[in-house]
Short mmCIF file of C-alpha atoms and ligand atoms in Angstrom, two decimals:
data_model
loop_
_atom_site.label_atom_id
_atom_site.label_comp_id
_atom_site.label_asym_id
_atom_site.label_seq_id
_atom_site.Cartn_x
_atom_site.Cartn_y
_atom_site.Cartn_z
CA UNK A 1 13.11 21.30 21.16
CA UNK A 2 11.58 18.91 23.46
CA UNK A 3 8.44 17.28 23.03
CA UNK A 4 7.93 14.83 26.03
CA UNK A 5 4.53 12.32 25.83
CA UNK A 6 3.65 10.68 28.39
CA UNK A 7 0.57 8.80 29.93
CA UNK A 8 -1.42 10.01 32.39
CA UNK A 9 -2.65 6.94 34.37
CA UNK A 10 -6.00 6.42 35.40
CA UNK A 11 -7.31 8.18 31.34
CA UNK A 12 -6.41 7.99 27.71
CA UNK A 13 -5.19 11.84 28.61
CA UNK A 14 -1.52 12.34 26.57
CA UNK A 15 0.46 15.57 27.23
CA UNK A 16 3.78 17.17 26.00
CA UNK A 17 5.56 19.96 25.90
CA UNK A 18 5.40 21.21 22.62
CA UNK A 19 8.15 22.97 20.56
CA UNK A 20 6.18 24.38 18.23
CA UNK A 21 4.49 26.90 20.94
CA UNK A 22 6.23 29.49 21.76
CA UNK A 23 8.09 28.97 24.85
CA UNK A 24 7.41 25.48 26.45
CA UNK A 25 4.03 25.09 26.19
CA UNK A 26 2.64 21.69 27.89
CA UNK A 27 -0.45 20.43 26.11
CA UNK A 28 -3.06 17.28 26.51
CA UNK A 29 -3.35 15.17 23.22
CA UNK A 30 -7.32 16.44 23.07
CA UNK A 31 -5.35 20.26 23.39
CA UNK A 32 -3.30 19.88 20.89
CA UNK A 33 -5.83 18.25 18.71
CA UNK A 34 -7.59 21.67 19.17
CA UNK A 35 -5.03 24.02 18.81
CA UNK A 36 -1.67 23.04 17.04
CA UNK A 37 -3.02 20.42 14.61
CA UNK A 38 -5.45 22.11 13.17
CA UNK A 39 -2.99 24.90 11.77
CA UNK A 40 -0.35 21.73 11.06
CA UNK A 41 -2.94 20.37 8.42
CA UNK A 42 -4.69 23.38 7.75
CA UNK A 43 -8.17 21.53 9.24
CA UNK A 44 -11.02 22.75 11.44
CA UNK A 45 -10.52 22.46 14.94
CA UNK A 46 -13.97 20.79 15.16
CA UNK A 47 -13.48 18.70 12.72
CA UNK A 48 -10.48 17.32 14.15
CA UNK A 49 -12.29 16.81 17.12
CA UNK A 50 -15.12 15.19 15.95
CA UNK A 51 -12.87 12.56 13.78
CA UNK A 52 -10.86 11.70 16.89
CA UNK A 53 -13.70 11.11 19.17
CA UNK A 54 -15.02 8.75 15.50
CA UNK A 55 -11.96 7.26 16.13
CA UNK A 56 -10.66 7.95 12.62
CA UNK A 57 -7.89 9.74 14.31
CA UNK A 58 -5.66 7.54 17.23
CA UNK A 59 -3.01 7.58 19.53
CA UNK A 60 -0.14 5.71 17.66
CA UNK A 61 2.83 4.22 19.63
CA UNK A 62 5.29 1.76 18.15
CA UNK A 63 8.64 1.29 17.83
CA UNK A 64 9.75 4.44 19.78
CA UNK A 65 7.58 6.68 17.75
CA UNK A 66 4.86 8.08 19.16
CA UNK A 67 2.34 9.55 16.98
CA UNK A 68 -1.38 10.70 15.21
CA UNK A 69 -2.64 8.15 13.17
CA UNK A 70 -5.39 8.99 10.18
CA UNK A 71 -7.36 5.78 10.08
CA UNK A 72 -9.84 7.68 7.49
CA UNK A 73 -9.35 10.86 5.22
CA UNK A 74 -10.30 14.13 6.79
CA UNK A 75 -10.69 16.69 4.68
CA UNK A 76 -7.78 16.97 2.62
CA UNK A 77 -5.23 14.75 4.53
CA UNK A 78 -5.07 11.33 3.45
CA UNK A 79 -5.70 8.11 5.52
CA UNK A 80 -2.38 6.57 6.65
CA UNK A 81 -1.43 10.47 7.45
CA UNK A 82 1.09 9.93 10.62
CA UNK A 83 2.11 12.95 13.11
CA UNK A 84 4.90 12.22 14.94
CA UNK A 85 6.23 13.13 17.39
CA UNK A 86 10.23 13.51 18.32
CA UNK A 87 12.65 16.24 18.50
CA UNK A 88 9.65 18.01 16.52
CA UNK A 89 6.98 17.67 14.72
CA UNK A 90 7.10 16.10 11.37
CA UNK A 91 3.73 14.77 8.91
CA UNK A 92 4.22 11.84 6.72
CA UNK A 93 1.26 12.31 4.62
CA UNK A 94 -0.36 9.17 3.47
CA UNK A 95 -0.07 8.07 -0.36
CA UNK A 96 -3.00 9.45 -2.13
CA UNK A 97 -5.29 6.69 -4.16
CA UNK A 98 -4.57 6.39 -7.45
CA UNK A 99 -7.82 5.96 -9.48
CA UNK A 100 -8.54 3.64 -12.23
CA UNK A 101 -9.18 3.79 -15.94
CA UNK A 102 -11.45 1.41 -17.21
CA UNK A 103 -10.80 2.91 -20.57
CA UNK A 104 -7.20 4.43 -22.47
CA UNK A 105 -9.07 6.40 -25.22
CA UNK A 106 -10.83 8.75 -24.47
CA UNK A 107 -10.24 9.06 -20.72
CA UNK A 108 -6.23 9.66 -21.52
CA UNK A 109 -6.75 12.73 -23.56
CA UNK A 110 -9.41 13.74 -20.98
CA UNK A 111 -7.83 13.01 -18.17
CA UNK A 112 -4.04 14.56 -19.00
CA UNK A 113 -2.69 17.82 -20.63
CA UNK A 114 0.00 17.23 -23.25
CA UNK A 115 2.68 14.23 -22.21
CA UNK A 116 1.99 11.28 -19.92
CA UNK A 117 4.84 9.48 -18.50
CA UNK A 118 3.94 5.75 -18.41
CA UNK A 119 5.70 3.36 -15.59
CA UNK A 120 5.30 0.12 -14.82
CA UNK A 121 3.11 -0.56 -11.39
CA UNK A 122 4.84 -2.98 -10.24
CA UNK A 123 2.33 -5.44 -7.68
CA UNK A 124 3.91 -5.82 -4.37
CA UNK A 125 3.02 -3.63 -1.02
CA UNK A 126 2.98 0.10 -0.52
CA UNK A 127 5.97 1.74 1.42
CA UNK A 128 6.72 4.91 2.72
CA UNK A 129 10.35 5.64 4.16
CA UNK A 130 10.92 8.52 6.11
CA UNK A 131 13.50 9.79 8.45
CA UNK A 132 11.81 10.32 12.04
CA UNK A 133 13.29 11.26 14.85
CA UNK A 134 16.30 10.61 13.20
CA UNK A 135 15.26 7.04 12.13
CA UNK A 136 14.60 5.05 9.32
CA UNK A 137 11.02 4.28 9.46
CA UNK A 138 8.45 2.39 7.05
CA UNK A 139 4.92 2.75 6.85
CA UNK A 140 2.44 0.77 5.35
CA UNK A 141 0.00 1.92 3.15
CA UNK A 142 -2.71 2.44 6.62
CA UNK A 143 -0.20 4.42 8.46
CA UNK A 144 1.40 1.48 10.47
CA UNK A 145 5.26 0.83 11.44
CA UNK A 146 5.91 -2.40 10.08
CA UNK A 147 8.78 -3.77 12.19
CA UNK A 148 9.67 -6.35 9.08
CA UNK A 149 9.90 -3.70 6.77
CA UNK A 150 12.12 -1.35 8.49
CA UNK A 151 14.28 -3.71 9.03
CA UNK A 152 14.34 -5.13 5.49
CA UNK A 153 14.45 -1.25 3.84
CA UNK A 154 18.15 -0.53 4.72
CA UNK A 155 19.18 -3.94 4.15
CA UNK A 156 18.06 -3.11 0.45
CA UNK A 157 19.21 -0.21 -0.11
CA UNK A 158 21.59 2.08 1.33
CA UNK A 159 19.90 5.31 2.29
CA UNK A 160 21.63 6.68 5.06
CA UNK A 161 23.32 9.68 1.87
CA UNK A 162 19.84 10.66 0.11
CA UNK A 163 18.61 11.09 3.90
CA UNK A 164 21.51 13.08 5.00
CA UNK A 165 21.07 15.29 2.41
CA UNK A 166 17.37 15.34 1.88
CA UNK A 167 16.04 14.17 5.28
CA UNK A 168 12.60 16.35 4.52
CA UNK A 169 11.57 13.56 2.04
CA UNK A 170 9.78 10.85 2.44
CA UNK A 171 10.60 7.78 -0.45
CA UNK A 172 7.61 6.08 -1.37
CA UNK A 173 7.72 2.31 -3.08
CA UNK A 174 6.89 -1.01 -3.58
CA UNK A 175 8.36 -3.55 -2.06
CA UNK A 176 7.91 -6.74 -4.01
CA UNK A 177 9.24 -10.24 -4.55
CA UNK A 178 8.28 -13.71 -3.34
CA UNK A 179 9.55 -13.37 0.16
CA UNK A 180 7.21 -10.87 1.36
CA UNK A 181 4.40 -11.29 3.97
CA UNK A 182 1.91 -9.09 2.26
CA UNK A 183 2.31 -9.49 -1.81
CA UNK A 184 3.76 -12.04 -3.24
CA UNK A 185 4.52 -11.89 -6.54
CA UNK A 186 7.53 -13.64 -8.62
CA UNK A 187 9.45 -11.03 -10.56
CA UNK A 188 12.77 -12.56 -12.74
CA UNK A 189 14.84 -9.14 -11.71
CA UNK A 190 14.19 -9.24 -8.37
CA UNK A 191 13.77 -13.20 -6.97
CA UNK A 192 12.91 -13.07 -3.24
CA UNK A 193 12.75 -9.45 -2.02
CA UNK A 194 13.50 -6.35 -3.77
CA UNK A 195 11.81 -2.42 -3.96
CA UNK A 196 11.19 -0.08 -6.45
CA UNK A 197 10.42 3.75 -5.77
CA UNK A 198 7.67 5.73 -7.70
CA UNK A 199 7.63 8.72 -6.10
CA UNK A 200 9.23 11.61 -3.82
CA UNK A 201 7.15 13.39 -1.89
CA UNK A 202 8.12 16.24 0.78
CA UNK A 203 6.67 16.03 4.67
CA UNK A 204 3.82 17.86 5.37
CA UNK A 205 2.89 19.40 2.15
CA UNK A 206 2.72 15.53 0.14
CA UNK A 207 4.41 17.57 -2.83
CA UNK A 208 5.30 15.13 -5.93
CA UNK A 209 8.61 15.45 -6.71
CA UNK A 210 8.02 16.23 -11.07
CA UNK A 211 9.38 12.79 -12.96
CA UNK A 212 12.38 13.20 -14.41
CA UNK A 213 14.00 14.96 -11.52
CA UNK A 214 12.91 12.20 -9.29
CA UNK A 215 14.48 9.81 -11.36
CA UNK A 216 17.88 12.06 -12.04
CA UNK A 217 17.82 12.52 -8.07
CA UNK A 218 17.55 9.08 -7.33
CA UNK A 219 19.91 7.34 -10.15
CA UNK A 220 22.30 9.73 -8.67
CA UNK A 221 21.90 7.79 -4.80
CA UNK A 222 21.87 4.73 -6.62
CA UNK A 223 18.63 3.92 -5.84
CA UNK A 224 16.08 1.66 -7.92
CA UNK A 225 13.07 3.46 -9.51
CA UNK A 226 10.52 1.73 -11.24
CA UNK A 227 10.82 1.28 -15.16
CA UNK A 228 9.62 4.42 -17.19
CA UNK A 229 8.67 2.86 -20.68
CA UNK A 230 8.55 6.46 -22.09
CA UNK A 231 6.96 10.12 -22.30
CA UNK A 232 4.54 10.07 -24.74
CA UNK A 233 2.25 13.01 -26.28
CA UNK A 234 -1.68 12.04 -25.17
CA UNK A 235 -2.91 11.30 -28.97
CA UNK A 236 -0.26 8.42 -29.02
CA UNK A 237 -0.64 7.22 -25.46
CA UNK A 238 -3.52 5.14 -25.62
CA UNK A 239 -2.12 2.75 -28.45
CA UNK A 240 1.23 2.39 -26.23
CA UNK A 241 -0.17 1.34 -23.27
CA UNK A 242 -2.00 -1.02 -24.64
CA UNK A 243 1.21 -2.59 -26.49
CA UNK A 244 2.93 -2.16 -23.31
CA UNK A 245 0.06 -3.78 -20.83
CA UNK A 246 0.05 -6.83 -23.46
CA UNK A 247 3.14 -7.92 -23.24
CA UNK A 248 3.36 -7.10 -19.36
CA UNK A 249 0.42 -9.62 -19.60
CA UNK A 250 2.72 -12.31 -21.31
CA UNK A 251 5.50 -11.75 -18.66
CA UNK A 252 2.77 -12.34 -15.96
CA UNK A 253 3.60 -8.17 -14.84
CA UNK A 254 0.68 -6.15 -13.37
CA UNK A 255 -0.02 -3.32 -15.32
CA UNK A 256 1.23 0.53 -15.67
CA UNK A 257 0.83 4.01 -13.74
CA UNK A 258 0.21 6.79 -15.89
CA UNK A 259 1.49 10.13 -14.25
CA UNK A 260 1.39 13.79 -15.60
CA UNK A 261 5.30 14.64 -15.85
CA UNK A 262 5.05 17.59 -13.80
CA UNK A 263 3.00 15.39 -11.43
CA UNK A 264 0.36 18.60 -11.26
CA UNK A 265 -2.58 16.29 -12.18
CA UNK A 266 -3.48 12.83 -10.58
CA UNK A 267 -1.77 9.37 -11.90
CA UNK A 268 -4.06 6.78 -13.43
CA UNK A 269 -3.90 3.01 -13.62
CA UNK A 270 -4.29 0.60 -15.88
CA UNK A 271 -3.70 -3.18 -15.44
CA UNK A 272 -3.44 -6.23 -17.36
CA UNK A 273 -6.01 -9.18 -17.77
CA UNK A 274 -3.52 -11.67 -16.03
CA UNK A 275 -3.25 -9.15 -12.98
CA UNK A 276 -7.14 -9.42 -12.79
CA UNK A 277 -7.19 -13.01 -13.00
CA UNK A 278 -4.40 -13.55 -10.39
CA UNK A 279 -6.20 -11.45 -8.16
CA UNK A 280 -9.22 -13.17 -8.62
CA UNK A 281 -8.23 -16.27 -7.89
CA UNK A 282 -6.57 -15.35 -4.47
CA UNK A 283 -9.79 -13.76 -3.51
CA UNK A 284 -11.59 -16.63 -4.41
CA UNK A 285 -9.32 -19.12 -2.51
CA UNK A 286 -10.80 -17.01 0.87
CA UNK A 287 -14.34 -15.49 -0.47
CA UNK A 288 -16.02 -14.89 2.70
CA UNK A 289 -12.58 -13.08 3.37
CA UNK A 290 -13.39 -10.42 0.55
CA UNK A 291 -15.73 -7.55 0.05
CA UNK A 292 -18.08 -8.22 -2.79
CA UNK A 293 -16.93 -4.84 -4.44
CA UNK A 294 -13.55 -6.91 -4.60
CA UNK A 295 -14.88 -9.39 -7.12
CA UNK A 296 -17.21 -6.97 -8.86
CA UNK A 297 -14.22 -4.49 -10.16
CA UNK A 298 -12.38 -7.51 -11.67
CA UNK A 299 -14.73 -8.47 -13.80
CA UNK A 300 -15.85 -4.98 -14.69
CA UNK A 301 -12.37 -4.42 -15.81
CA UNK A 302 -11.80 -7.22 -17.87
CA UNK A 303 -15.86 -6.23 -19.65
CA UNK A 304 -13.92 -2.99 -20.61
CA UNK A 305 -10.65 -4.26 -21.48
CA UNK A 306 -11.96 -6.45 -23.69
CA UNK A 307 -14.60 -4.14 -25.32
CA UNK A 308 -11.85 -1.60 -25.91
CA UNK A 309 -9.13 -4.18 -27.63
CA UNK A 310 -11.97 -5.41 -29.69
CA UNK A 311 -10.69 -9.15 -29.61
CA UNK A 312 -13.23 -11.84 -30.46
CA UNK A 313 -13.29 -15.30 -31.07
CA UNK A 314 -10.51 -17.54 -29.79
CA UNK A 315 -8.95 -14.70 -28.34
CA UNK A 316 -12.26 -13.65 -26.48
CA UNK A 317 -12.91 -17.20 -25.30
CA UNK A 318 -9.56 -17.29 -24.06
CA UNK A 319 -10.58 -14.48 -21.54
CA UNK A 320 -13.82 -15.76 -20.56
CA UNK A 321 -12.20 -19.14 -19.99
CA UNK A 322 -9.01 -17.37 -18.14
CA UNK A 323 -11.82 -15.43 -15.72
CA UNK A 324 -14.11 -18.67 -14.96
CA UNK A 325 -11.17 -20.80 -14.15
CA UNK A 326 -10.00 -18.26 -11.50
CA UNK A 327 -13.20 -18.06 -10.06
CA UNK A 328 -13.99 -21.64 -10.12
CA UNK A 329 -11.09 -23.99 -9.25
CA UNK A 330 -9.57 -21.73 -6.39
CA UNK A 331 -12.94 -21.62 -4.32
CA UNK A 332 -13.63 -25.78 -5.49
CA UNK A 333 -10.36 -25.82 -3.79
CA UNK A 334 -10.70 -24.46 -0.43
CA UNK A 335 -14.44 -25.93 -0.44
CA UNK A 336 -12.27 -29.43 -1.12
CA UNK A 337 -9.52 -28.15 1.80
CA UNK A 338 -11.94 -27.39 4.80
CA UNK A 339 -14.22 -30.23 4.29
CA UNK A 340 -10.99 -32.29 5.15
CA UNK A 341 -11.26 -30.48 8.25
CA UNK A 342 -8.59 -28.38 7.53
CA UNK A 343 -8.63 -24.25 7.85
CA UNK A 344 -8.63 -21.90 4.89
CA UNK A 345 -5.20 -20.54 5.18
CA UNK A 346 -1.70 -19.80 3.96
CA UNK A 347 2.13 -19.67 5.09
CA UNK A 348 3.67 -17.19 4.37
CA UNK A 349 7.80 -17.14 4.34
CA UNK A 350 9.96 -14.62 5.74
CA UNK A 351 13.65 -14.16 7.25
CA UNK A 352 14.16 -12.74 10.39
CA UNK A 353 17.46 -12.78 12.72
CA UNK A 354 15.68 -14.18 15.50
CA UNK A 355 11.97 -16.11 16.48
CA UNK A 356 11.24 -12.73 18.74
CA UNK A 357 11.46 -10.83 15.32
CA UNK A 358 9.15 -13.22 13.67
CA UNK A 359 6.70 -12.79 16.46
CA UNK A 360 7.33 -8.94 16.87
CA UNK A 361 5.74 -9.24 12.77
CA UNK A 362 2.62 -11.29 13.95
CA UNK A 363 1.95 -8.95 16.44
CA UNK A 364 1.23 -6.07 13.69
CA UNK A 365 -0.13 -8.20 11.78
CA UNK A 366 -2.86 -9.06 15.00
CA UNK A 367 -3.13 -5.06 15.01
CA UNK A 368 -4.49 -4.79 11.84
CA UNK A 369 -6.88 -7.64 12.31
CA UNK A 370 -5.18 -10.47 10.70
CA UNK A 371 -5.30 -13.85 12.17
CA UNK A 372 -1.68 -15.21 12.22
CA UNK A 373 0.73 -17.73 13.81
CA UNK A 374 3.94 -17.72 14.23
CA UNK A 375 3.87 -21.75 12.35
CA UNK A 376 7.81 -22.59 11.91
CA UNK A 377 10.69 -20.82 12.47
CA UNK A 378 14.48 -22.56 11.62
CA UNK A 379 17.43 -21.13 11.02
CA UNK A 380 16.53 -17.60 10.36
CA UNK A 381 13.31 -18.96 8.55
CA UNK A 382 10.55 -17.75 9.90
CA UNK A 383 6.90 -19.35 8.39
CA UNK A 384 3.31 -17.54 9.14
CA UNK A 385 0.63 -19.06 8.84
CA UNK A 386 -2.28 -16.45 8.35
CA UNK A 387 -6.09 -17.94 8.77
CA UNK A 388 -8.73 -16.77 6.74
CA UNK A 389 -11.64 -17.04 9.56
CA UNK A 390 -14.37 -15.83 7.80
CA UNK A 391 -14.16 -18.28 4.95
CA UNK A 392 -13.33 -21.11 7.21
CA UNK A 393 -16.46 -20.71 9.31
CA UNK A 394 -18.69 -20.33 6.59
CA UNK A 395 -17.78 -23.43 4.25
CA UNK A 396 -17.69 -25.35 7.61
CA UNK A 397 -20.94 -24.02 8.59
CA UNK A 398 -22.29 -25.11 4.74
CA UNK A 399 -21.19 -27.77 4.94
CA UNK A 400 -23.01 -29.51 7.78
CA UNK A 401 -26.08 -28.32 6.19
CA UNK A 402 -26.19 -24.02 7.31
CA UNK A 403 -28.55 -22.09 4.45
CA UNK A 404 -26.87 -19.59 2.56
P1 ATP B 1 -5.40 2.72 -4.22
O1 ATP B 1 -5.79 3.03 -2.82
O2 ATP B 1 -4.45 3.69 -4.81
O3 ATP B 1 -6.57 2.39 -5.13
P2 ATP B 1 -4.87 -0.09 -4.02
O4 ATP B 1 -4.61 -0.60 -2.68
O5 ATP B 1 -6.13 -0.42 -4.69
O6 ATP B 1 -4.53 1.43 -4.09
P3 ATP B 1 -3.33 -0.73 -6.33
O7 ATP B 1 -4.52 -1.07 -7.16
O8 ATP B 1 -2.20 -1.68 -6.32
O9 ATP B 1 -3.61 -0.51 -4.84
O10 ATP B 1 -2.81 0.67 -6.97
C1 ATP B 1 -2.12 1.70 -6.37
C2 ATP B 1 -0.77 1.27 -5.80
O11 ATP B 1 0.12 0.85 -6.82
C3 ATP B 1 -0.01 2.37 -5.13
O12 ATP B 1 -0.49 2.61 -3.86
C4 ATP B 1 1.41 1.83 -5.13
O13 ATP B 1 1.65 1.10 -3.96
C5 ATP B 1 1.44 0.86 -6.28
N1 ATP B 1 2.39 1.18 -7.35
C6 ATP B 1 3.17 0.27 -7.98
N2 ATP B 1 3.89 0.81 -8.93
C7 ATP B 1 3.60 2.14 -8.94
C8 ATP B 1 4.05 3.25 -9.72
N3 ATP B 1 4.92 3.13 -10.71
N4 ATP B 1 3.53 4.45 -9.42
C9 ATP B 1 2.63 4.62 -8.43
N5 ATP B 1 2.16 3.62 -7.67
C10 ATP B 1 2.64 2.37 -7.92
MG1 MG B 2 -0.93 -3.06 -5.60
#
């Protein structure tokens, strides 16, 4: 079972002996792109081809792992897909987008069959742990190896049981808390750094494992899930959820993920005003940093929200208030910030054993096109400082006078 990958010199040219050929079959990375991986994800050779030359297919190698990375969707296999490669071959799928409901009733009865199981979606950073190569490994969302966040995972939580006995799944959660270079978000339960699982899913095929045994499975490992607030029939959901995403408002909690028990249909979300507000105000502390669709859905989301509850008067106000203030004030403040000739950014803390580890973690985060620093690091403490270019140039550039 050896797969060997090495680099031919002078080209990008990859080849290995692959395992999964019968008898020791050396290919080049465009080969097997051709010939294995196509029956591997059940794609068109061309295809394949044709999204690796676009570049939404690349070379991956980090951290000992060498691998395919989906930068886009093809076909049926989701972006953040990863092929690696070890002993053999194994696919961690990438977590399929869960889509949005702008409305509970009637998209709920629409949308599922007889019971929904609500959870809480809990607003922190996408994680999939898998065993590779005999590793622990976590993934962000995109398909990367976050060298923070596989060290942090079995720090957390023990795994090294549910992988011994299940090593053919792959855990996928949110890591949350306030010490956390992508999300930070306070939760009481959880304080700086914490994760919370949401789903099983098996290598290669992305199978969901159904609710309650995914829960049973992992209470019995002793590992956290997310909070199921119940199973409810679809002609009481809608009035539940939105009891449940009001007082998740209250407590300053994002929202809920809606999931068909048997997990045969696709989840749905649903989030709370104070979610959209929160995120509008980061976004608007670093607009030139956002997409303008970013913004948009926000405020589409609260127009529905707020149809559907049917609130008016103070209550109403109080919404329109809650969305101009987090539009306002954050960007009056980074106008305020830069024209002091400082730079649209912010730190960001994290604990690391040594300063190599903090600047192993601004490496990736240079990879995926993120301007950061390595700003402070004492006694285990690391601070980041990540620059928001875009909106830095352009409120400089306004500033002295540049037309919009
Ligand atoms: P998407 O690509 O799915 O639209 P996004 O980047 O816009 O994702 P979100 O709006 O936060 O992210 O919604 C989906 C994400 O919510 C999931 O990818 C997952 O990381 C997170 N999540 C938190 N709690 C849950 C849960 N209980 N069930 C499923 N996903 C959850
Ligand atoms: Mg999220």
């Amino acid at each position: 079972m050896d797969i060997r990958i090495g680099r031919k010199n002078s080209h990008k040219t990859f080849f290995f002996n692959c395992s999964n050929c019968s008898g020791s079959y050396t290919h080049t990375l465009p080969g097997f792109i051709e010939e294995e991986l196509p029956k591997l994800v059940d794609l068109e050779p061309k295809r394949l081809k044709n999204s690796f030359r676009r570049g939404n297919l690349k070379f991956y190698d980090s951290k000992g792992i060498n691998a395919i990375q989906f930068r886009k969707k093809v076909g049926e296999i989701e972006s953040g897909t990863m092929v690696c490669f070890g002993d053999e071959i194994e696919i961690i799928r990438g977590f399929p987008k869960i889509r949005r409901t702008l409305m509970l009733s009637p998209t709920l009865r629409q949308h599922f069959n007889h019971e929904v199981a609500v959870e809480e979606k809990m607003n922190g950073y996408n994680v999939r742990v898998a065993l590779v190569n005999g590793k622990i490994i976590a993934f962000t969302r995109g398909g990367y190896i976050c060298p923070y966040t596989t060290r942090k995972v079995p720090q957390i939580m023990d795994l090294t049981d549910f992988f011994r006995e299940h090593p053919q799944i792959v855990i996928c959660g949110e890591m949350v808390g306030t010490e956390n270079p992508y999300v930070t978000h306070h939760y009481p339960e959880i304080g700086s750094i914490g994760f919370r699982i949401f789903d099983l899913r098996e290598k290669t095929s992305n199978r969901a494992m159904k609710v309650t045994e995914r829960r049973n499975l992992l209470e019995k490992y002793d590992l956290p899930s997310v909070k199921l607030f119940g199973i409810y029939s679809v002609d009481e959901v809608p009035s539940r959820v939105e009891n449940i995403v009001k007082d998740l408002d209250k407590t300053d909690r994002e929202g809920v993920v809606m999931k068909d028990p048997q997990m045969h249909l696709s989840p749905l979300k649903y989030t709370s005003s104070r979610a959209h507000a929160e995120e509008l105000e980061y976004a608007f502390s670093y607009p030139f940093d956002f997409g303008r669709q970013f913004f948009f859905s926000r405020v589409i989301r609260e127009g529905f929200q707020a149809y559907e509850t049917g609130e008016s008067g103070e209550e109403l106000k109080r919404r329109a208030q809650r969305i101009g203030e987090s539009i306002l004030y954050p960007m009056l403040a980074t106008i305020k910030r830069v024209s002091k000739d400082d730079v649209a950014g912010e730190d960001l803390t994290i604990y690391v054993d040594s300063y190599d580890e903090a600047a192993e973690f601004v490496r990736h985060l240079r990879d995926l096109g993120v301007v950061a620093t390595v700003y402070d690091f004492k006694d285990g403490k690391a601070v980041i400082r990540r620059i928001h270019q875009s909106t830095t140039d352009k409120i400089n550039n306004y500033l002295r006078g540049g037309l919009y």
